[in-house]
mmCIF file of N, CA, C and O in Angstrom:
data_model
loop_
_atom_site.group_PDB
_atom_site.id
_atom_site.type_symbol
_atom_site.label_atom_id
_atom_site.label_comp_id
_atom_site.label_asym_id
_atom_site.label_seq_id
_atom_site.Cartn_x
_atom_site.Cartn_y
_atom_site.Cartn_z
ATOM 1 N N UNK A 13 9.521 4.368 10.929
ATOM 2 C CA UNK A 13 9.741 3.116 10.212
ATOM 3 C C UNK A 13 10.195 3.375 8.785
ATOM 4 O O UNK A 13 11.241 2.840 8.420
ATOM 5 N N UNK A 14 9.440 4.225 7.851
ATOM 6 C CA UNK A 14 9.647 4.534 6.735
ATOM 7 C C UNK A 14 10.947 5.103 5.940
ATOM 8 O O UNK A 14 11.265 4.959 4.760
ATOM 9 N N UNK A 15 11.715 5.940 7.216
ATOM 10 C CA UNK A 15 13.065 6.536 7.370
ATOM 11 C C UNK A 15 13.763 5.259 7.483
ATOM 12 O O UNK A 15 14.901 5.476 7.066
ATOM 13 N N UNK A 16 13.634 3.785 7.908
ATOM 14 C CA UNK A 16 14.835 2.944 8.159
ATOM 15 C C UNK A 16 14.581 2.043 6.826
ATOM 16 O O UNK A 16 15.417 1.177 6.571
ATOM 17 N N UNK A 17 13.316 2.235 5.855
ATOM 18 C CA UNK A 17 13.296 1.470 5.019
ATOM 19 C C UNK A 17 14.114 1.918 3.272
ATOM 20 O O UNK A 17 14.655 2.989 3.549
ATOM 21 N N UNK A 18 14.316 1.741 2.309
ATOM 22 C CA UNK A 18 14.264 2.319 1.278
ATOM 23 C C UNK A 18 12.485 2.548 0.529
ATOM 24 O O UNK A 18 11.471 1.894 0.773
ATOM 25 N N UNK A 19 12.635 3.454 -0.201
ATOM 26 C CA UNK A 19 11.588 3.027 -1.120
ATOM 27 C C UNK A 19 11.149 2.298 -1.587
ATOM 28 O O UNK A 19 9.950 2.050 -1.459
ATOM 29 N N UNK A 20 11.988 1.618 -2.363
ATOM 30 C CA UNK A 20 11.685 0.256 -2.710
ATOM 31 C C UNK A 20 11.716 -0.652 -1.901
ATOM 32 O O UNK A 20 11.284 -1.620 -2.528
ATOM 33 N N UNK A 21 11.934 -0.944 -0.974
ATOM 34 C CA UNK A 21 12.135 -1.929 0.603
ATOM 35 C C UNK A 21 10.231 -1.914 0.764
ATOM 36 O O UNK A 21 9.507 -2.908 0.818
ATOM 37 N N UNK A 22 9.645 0.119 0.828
ATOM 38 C CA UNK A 22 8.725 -0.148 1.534
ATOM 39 C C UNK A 22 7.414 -0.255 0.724
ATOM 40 O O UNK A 22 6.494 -0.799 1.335
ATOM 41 N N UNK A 23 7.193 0.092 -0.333
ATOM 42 C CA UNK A 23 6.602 -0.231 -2.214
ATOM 43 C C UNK A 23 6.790 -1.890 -1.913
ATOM 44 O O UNK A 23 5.749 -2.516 -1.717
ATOM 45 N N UNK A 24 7.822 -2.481 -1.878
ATOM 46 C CA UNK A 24 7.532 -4.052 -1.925
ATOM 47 C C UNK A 24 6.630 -4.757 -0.977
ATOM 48 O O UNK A 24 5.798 -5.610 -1.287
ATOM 49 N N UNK A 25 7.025 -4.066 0.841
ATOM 50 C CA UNK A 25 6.303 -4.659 1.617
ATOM 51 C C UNK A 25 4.968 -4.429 1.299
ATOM 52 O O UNK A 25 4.289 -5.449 1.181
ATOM 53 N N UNK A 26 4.099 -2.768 1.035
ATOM 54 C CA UNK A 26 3.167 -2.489 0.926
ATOM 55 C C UNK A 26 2.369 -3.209 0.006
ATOM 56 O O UNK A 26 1.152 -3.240 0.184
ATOM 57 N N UNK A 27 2.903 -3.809 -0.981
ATOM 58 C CA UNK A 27 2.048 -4.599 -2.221
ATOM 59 C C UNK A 27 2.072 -5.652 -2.015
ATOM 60 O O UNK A 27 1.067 -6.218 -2.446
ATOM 61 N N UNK A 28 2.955 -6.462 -1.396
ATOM 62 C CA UNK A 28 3.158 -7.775 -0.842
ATOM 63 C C UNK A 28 1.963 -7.925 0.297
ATOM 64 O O UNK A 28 1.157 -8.851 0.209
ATOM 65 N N UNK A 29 1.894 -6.904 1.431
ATOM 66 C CA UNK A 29 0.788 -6.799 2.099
ATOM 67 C C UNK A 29 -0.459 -6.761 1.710
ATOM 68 O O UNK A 29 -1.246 -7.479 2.326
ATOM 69 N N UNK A 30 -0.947 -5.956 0.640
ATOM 70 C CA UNK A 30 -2.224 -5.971 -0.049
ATOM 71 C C UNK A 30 -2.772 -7.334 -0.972
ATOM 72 O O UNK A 30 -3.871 -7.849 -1.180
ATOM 73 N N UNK A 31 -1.426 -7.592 -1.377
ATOM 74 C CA UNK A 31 -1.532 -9.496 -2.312
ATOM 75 C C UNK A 31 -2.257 -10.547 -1.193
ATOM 76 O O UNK A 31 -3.119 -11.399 -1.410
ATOM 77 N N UNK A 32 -1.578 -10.167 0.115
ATOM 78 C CA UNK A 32 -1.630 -11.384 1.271
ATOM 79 C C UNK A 32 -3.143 -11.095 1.504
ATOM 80 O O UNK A 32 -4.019 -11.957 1.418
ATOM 81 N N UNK A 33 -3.328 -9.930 1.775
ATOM 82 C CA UNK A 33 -4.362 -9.706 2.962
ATOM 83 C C UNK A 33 -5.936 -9.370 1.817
ATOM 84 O O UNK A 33 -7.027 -9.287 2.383
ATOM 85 N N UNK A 34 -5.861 -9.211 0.286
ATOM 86 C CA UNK A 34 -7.482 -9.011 -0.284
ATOM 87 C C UNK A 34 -7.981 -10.541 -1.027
ATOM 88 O O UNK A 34 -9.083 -11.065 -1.186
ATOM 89 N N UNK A 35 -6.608 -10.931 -1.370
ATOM 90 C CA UNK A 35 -6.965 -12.321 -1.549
ATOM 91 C C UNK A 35 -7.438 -12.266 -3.267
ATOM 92 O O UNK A 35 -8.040 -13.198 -3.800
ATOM 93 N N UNK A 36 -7.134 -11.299 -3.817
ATOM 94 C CA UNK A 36 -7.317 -11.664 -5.106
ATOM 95 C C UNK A 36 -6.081 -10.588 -5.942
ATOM 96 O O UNK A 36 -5.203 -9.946 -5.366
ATOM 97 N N UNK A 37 -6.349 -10.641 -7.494
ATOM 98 C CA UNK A 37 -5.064 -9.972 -8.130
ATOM 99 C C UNK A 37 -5.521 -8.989 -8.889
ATOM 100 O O UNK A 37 -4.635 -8.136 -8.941
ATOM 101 N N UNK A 38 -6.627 -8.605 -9.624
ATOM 102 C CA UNK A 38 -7.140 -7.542 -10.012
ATOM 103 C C UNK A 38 -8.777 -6.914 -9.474
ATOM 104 O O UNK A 38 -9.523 -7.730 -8.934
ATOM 105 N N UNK A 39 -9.176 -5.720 -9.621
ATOM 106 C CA UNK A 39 -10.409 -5.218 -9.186
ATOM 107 C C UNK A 39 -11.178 -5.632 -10.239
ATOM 108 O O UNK A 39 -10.807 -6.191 -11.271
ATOM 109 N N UNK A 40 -12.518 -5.246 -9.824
ATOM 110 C CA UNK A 40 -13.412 -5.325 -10.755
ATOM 111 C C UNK A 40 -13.148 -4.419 -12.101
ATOM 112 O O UNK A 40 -13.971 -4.447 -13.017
ATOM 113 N N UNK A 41 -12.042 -3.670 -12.170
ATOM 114 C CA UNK A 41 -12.275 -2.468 -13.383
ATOM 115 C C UNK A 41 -10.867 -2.942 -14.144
ATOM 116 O O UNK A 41 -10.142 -2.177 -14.780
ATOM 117 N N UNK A 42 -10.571 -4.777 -13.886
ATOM 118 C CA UNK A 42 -9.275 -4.957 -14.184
ATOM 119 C C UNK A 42 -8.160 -4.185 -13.644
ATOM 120 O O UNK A 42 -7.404 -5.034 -13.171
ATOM 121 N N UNK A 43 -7.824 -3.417 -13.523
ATOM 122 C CA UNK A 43 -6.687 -2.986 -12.685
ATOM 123 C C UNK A 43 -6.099 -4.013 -11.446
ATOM 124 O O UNK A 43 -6.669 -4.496 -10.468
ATOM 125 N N UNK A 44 -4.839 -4.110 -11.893
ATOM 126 C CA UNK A 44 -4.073 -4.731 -11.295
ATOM 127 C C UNK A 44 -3.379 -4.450 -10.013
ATOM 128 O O UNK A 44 -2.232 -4.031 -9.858
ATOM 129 N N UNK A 45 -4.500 -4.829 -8.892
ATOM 130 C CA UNK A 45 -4.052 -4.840 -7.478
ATOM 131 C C UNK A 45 -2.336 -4.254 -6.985
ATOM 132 O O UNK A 45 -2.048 -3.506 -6.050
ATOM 133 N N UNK A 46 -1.533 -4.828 -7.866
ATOM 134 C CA UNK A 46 0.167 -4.750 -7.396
ATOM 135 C C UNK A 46 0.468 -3.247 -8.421
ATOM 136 O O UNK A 46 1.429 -2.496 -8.254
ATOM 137 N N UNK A 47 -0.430 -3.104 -9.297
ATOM 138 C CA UNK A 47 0.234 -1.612 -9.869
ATOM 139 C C UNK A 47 -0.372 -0.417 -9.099
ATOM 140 O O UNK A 47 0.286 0.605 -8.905
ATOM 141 N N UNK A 48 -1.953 -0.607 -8.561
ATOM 142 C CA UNK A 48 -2.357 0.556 -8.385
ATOM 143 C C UNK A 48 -1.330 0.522 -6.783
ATOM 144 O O UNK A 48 -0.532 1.408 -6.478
ATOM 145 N N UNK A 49 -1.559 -0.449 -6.132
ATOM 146 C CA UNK A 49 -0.810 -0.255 -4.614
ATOM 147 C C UNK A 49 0.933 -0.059 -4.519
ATOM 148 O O UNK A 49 1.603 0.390 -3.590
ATOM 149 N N UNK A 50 1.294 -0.500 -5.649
ATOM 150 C CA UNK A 50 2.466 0.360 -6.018
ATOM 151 C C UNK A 50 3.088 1.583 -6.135
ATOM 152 O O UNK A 50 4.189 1.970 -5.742
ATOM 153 N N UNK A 51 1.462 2.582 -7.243
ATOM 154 C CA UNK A 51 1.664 3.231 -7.219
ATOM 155 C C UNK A 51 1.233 4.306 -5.388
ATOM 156 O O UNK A 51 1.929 5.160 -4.839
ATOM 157 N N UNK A 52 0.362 3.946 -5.118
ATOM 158 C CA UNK A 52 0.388 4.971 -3.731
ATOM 159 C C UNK A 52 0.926 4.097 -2.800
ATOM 160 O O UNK A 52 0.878 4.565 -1.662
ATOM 161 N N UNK A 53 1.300 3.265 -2.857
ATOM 162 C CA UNK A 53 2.555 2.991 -1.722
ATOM 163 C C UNK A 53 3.344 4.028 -1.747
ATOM 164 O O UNK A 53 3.525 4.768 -0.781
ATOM 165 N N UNK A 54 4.123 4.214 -3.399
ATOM 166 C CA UNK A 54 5.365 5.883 -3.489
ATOM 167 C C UNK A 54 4.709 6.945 -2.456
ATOM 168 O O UNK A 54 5.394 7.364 -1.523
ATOM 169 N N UNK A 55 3.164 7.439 -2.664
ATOM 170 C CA UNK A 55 2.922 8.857 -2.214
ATOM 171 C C UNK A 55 2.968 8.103 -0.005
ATOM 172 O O UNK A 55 3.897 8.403 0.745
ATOM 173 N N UNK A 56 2.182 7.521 0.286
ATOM 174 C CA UNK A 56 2.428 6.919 1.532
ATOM 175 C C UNK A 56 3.903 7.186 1.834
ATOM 176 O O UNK A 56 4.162 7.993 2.726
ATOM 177 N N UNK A 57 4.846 6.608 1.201
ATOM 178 C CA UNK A 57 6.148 6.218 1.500
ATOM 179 C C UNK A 57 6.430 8.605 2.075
ATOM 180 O O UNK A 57 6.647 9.381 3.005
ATOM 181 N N UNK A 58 6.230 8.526 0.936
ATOM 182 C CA UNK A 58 6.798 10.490 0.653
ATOM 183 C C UNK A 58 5.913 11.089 1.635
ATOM 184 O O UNK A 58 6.080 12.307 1.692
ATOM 185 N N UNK A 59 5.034 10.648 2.422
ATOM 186 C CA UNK A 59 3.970 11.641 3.386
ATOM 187 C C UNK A 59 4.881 11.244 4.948
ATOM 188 O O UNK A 59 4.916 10.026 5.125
ATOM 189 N N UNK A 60 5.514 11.970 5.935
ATOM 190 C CA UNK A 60 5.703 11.404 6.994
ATOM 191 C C UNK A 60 5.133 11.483 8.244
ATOM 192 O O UNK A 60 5.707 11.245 9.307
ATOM 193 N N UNK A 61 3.253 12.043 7.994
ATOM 194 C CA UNK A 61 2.793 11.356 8.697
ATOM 195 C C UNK A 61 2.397 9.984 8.479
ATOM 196 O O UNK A 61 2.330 9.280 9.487
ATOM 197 N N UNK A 62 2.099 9.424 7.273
ATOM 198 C CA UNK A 62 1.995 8.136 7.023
ATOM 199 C C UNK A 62 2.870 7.061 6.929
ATOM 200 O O UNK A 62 2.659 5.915 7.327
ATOM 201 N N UNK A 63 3.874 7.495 6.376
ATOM 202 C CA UNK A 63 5.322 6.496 5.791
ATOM 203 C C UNK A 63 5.825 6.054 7.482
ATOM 204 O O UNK A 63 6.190 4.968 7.932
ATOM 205 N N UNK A 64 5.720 6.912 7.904
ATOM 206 C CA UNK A 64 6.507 6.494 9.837
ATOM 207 C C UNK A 64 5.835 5.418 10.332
ATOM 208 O O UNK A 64 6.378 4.574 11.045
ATOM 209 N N UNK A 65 4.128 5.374 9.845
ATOM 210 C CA UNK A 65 3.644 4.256 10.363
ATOM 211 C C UNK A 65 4.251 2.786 9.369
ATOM 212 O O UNK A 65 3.407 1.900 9.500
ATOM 213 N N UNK A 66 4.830 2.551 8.918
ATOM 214 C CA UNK A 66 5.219 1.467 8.379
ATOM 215 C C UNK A 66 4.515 0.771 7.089
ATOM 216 O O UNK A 66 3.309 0.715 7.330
ATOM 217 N N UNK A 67 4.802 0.225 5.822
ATOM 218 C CA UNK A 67 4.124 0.018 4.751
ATOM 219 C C UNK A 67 2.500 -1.304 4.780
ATOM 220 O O UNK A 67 1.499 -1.478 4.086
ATOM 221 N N UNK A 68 3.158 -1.983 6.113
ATOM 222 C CA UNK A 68 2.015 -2.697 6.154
ATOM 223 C C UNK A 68 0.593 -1.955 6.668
ATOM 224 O O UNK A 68 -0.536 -1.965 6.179
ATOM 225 N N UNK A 69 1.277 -1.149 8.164
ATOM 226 C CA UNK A 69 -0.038 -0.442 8.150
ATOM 227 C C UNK A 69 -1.033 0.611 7.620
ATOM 228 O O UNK A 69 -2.207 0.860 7.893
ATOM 229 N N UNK A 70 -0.087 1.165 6.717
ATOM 230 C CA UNK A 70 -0.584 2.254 5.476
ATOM 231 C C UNK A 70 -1.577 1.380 4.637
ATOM 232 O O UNK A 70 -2.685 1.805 4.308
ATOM 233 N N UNK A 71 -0.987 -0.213 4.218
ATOM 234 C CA UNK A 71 -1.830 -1.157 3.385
ATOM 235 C C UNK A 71 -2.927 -0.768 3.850
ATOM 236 O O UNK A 71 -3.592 0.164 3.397
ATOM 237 N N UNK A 72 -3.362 -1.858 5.345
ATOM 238 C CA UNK A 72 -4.215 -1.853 6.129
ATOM 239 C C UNK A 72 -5.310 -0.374 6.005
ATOM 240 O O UNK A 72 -6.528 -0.532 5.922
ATOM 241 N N UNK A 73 -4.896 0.534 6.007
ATOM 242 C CA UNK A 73 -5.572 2.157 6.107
ATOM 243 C C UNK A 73 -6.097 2.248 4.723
ATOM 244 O O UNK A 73 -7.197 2.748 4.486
ATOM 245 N N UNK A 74 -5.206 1.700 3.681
ATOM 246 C CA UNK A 74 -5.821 1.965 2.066
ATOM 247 C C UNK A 74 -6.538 1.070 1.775
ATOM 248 O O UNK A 74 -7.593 1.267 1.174
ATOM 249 N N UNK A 75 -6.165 0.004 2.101
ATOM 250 C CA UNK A 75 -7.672 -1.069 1.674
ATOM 251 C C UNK A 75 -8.792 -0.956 2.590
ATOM 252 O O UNK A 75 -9.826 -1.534 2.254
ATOM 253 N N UNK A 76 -8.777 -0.302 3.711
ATOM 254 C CA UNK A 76 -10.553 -0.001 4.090
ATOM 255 C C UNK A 76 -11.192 0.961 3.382
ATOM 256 O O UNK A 76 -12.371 1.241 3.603
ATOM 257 N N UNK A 77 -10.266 1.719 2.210
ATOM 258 C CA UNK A 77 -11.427 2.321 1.776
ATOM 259 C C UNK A 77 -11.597 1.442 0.038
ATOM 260 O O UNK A 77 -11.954 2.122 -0.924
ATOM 261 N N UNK A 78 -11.324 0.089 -0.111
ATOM 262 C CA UNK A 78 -11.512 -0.429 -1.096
ATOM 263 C C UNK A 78 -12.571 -0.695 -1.025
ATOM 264 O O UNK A 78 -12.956 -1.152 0.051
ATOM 265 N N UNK A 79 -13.529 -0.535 -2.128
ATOM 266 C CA UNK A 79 -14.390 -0.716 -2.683
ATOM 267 C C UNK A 79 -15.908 0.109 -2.080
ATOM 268 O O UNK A 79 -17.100 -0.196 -2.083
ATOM 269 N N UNK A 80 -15.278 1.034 -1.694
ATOM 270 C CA UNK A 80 -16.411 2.209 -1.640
ATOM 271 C C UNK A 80 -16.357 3.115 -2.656
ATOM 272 O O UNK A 80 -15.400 3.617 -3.246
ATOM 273 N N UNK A 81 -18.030 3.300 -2.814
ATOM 274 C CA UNK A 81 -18.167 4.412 -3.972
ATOM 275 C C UNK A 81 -17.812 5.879 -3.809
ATOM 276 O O UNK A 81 -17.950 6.656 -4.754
#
């Protein structure tokens, strides 16, 4: 999947996905939901065992580990 997208194609879906699906816009430590998932959307996108699975389901994989210590 990640091969038919651009980077930026798959950085947009991935943050667009995380906006839809936590339901709010920053964490508790202020940090802004669309910068941090921005930024590892890039490393997702650059891994191709991950990036192949597509940017929504990488979301999906990074926000289960939100908000564990």
């Amino acid at each position: 999947m990640a091969d038919q997208l651009t980077k930026e194609q798959f950085v947009e879906r991935f943050v667009a996905h995380c906006l839809t699906k936590c339901g709010f816009t920053h964490f508790d430590d202020g940090t802004p939901v669309a910068a941090y998932a921005s930024e590892v959307a890039e490393s997702y996108f650059a891994d191709p065992e991950f990036g192949s699975e597509g940017p929504e389901v990488c979301a999906e994989s990074d926000m289960d580990y939100w908000g564990e210590s």
